[in-house]
CSV table of C-alpha atoms in Angstrom, one decimal:
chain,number,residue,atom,x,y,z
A,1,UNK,CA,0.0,0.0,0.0
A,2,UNK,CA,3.0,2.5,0.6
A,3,UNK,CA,4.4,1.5,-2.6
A,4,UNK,CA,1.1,2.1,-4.8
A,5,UNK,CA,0.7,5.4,-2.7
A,6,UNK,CA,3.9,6.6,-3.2
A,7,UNK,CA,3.9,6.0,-6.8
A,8,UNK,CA,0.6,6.5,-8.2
A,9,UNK,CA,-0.7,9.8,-5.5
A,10,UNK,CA,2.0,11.6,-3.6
A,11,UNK,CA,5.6,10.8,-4.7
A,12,UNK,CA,5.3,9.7,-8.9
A,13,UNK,CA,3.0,12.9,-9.8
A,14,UNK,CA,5.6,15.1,-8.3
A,15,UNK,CA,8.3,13.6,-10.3
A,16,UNK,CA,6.2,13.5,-13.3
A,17,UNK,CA,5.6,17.2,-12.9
A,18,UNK,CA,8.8,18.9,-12.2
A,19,UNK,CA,10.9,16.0,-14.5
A,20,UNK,CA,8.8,14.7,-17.4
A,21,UNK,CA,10.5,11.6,-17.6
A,22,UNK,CA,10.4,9.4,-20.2
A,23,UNK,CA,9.7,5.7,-21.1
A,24,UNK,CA,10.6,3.4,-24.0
A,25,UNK,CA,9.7,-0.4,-24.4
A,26,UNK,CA,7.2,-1.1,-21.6
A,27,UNK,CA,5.7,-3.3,-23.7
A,28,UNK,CA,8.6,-5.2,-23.1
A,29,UNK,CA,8.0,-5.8,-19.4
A,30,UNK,CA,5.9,-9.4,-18.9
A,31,UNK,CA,2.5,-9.0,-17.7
A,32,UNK,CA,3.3,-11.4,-14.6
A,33,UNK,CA,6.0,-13.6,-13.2
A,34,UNK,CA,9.5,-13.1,-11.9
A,35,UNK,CA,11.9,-10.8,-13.9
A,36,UNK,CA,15.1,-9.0,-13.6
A,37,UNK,CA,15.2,-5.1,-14.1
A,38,UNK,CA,19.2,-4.8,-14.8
A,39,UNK,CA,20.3,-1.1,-15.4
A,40,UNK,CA,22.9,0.8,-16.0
A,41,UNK,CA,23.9,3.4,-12.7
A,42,UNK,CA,24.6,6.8,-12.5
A,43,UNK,CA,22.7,8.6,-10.3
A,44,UNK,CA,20.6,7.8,-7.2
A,45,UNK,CA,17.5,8.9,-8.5
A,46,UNK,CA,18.1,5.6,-10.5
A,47,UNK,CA,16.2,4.2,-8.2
A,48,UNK,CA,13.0,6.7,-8.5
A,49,UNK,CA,12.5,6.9,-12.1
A,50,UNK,CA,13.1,3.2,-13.0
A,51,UNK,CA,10.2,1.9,-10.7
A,52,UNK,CA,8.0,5.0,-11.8
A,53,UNK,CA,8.3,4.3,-15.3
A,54,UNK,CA,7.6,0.3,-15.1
A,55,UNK,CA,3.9,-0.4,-15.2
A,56,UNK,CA,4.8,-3.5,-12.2
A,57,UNK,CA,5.9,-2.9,-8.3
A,58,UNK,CA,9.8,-3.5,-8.7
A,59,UNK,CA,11.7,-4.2,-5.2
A,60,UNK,CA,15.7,-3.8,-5.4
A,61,UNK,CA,18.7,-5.2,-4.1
A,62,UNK,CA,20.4,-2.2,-2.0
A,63,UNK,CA,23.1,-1.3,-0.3
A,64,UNK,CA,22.7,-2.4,3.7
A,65,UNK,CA,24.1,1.6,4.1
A,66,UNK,CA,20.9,2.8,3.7
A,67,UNK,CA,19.8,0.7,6.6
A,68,UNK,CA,21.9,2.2,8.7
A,69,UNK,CA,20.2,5.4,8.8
A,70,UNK,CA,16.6,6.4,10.5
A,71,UNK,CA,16.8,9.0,8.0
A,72,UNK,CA,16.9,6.6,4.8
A,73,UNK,CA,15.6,3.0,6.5
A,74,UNK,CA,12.3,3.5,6.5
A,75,UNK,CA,11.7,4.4,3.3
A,76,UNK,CA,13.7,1.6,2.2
A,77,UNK,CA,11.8,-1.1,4.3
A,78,UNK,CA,8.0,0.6,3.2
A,79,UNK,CA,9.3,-0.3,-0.6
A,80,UNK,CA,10.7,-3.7,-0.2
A,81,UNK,CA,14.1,-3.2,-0.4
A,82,UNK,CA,16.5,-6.3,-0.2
A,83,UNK,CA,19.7,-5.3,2.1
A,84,UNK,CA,23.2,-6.0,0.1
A,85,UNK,CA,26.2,-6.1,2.7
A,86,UNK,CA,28.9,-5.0,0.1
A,87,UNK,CA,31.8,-6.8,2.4
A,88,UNK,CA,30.6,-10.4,0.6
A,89,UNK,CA,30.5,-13.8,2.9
A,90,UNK,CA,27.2,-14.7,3.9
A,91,UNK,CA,25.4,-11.9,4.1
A,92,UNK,CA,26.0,-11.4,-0.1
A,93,UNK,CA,24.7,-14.8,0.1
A,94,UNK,CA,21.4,-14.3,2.1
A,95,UNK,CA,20.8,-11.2,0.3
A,96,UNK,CA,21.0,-13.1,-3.3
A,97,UNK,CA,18.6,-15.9,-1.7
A,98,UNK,CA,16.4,-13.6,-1.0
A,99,UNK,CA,16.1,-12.0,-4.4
A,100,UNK,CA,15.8,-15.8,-6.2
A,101,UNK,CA,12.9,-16.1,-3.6
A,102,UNK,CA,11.1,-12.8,-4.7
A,103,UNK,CA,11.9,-14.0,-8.4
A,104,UNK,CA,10.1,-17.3,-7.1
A,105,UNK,CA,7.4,-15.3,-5.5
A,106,UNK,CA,6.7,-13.3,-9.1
A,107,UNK,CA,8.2,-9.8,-8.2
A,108,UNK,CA,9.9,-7.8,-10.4
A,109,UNK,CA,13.5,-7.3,-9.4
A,110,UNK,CA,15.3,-4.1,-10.2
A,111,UNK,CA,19.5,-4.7,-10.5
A,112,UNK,CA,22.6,-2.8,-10.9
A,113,UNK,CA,25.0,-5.1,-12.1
A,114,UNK,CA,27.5,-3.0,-11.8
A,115,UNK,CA,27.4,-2.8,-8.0
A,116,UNK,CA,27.5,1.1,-7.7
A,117,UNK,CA,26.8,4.4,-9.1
A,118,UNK,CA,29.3,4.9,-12.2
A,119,UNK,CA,32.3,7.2,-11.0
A,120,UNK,CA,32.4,8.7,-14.6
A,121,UNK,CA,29.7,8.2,-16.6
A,122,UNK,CA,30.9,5.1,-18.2
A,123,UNK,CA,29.9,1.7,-18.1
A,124,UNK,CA,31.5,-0.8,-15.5
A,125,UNK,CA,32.0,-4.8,-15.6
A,126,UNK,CA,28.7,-6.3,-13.9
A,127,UNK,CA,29.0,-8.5,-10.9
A,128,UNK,CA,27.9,-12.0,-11.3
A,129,UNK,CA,24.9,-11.7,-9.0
A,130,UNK,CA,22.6,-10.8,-11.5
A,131,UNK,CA,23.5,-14.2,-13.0
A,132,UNK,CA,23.3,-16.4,-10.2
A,133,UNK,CA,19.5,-14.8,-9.3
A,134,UNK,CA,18.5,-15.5,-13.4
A,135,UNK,CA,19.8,-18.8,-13.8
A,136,UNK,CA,18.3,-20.3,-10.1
A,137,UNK,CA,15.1,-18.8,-10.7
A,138,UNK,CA,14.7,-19.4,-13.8
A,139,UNK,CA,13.6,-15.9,-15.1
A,140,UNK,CA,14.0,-13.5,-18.3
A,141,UNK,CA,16.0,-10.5,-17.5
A,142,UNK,CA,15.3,-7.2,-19.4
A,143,UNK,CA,18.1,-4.6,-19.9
A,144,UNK,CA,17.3,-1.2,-18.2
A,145,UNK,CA,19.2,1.8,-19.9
A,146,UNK,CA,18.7,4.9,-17.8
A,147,UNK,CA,20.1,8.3,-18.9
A,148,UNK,CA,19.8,12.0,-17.9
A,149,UNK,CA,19.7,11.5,-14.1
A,150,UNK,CA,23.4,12.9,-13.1
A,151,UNK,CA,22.0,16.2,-14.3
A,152,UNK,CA,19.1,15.9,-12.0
A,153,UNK,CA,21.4,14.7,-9.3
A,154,UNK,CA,25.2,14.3,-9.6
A,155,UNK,CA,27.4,11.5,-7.3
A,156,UNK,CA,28.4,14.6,-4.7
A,157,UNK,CA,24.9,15.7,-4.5
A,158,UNK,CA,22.7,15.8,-1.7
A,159,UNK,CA,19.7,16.6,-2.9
A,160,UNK,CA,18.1,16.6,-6.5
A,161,UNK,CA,18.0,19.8,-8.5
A,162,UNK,CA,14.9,20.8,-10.7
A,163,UNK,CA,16.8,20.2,-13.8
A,164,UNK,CA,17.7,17.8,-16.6
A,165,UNK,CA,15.1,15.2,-18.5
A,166,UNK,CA,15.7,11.3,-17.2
A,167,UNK,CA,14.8,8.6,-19.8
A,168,UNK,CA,14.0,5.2,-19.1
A,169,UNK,CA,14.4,2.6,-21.8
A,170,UNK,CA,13.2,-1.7,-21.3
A,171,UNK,CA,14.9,-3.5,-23.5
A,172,UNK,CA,13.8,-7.1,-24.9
A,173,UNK,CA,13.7,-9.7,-22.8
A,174,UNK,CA,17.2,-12.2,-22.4
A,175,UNK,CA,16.8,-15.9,-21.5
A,176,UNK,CA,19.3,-17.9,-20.7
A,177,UNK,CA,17.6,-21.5,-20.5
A,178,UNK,CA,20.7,-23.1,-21.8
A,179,UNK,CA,22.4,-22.3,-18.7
A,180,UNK,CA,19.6,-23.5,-16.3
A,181,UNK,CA,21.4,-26.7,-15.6
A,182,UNK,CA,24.4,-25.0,-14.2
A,183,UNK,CA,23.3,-22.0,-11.9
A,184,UNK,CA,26.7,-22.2,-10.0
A,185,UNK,CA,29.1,-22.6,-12.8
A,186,UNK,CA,31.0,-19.6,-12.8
A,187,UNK,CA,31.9,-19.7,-16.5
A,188,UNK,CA,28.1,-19.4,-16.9
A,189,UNK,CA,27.3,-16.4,-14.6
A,190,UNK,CA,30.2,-14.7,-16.3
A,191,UNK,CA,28.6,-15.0,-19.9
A,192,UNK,CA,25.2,-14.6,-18.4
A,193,UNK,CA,26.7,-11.5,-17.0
A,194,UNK,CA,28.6,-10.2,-20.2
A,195,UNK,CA,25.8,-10.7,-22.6
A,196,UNK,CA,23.4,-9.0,-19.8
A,197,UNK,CA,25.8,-5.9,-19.6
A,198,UNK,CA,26.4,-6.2,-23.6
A,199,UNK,CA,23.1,-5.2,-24.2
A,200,UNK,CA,22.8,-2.7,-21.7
A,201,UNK,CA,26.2,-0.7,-23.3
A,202,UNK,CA,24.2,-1.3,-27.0
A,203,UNK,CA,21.0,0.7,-25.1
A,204,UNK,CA,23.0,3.3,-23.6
A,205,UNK,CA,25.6,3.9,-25.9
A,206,UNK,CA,28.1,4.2,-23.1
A,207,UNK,CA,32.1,3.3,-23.2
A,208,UNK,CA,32.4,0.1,-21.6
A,209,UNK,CA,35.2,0.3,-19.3
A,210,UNK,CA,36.2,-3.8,-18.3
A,211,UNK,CA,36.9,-3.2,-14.3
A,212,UNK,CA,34.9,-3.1,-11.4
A,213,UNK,CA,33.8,0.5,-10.7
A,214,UNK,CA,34.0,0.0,-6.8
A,215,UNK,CA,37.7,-0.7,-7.5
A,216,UNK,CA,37.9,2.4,-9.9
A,217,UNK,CA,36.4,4.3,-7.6
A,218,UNK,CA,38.8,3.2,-4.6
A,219,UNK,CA,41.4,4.5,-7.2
A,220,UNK,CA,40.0,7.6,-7.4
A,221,UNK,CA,39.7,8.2,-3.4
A,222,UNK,CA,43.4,8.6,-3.3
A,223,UNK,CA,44.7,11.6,-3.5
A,224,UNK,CA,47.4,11.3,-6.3
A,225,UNK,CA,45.0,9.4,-8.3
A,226,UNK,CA,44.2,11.1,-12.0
A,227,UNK,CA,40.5,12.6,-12.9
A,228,UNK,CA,37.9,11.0,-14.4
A,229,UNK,CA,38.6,12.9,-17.3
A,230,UNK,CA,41.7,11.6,-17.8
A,231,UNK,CA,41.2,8.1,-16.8
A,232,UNK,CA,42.8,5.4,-19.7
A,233,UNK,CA,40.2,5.0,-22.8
A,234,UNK,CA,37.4,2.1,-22.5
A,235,UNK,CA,37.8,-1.1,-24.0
A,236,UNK,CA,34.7,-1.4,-26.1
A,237,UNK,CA,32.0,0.7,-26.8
A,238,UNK,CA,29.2,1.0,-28.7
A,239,UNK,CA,30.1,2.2,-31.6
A,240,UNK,CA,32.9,-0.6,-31.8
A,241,UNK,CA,30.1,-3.0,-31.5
A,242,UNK,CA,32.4,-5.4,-29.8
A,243,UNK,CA,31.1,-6.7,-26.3
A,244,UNK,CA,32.7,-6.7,-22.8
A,245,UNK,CA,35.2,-8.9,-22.1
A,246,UNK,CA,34.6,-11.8,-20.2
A,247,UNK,CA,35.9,-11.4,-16.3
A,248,UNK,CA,38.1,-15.4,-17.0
A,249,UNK,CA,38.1,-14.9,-13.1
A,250,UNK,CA,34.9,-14.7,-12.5
């Protein structure tokens, strides 16, 4: 009931007003059923205009930070929120069980494969999470490209600024049934995971960087590291057409 309030009567008509965002491909969403919502990142606004534009409730995989606030935990809890504890172990674990189970359930599951907000405005190598959810529930996962948000609120930010035009695109659907029979199999989830983020750098049109943007990010932190602006090129983009390069690790 919070959700559909929030949407449909106080929170979605004041972002409708004041934004205008845009949509492209609902019709690609399925009608019922469990399915992935995997998007690119870059602002965290992300988060309001991908739910608003999809005609289904979509609950997400977040960062356990925002649990750690009374300012920000609520509103997480009242919208179904699945807690990610970015440290890994067990908790990584439970949190991934949790989203195969709301997969299980029907729900709609929203996912940033790459982990975190982009630190530049390029695409980052996806985590294999995404993979492991698709393959052991068993469910299509439609590309999310989401542009136009870092104007409304860039990453040092604290509030959102009555500027810019987000857009919100659903690509087609991606099934990956001839990987069902190996759900752990880590050579799986990585080509689940680079075909997933493939398509997401065709609908975006961003440079596809292959690294983990946490770790990029970590680099940047430092205080001799370089700007964005003059981080090293991308290895693929889209208008090489050639697609991310597979993470042999895992």
């Amino acid at each position: 009931m919070f959700y559909e309030s929030m949407k449909y009567v106080f929170l979605g008509p004041m972002l409708r007003a004041v934004w205008r965002p845009k949509v492209k491909g609902r019709e690609n969403i399925p009608r019922t059923g469990g399915v992935i919502l995997a998007a690119n990142h870059l602002s965290f606004v992300d988060s309001l205009f991908m739910p608003l534009m999809c005609p289904r409730t979509v609950v997400f995989l977040g960062k356990a930070d925002y649990f750690d606030s009374w300012r920000t935990r609520w509103f997480m809890k009242s919208v179904g929120v699945i807690p990610v504890r970015r440290e890994g172990g067990s908790a990584s674990e439970a949190a991934i069980l949790a989203g195969i189970r709301a997969l299980k359930e029907g729900k709609v599951v929203g996912i940033y494969p790459e982990g975190t907000r982009s630190p530049d405005g390029r695409l980052y190598r996806g985590k294999t999470g995404v993979a492991r959810m698709a393959l052991e529930a068993q469910v299509p996962v439609i590309p999310v490209a989401i542009g136009g948000t870092p104007e409304i609120m860039p990453l040092d930010a604290k509030v959102p600024r009555p500027t810019g035009r987000p857009t919100v695109e659903f690509g087609k659907p991606l099934t990956f049934e001839r990987y069902y029979d190996r759900p752990k199999d880590r050579f799986a989830l990585r080509s689940v995971t680079d075909e997933i983020m493939y398509e997401i750098m065709m609908l975006t049109g961003q440079e596809y960087v292959d690294e983990y943007a946490a770790r990029v990010k970590a680099q940047l932190s430092r205080p001799d590291a370089p700007s964005p602006a003059s981080a090293p090129p991308p290895v693929a983009s889209r208008r090489s057409g050639g697609p991310p390069p597979g993470d042999r690790q895992g």
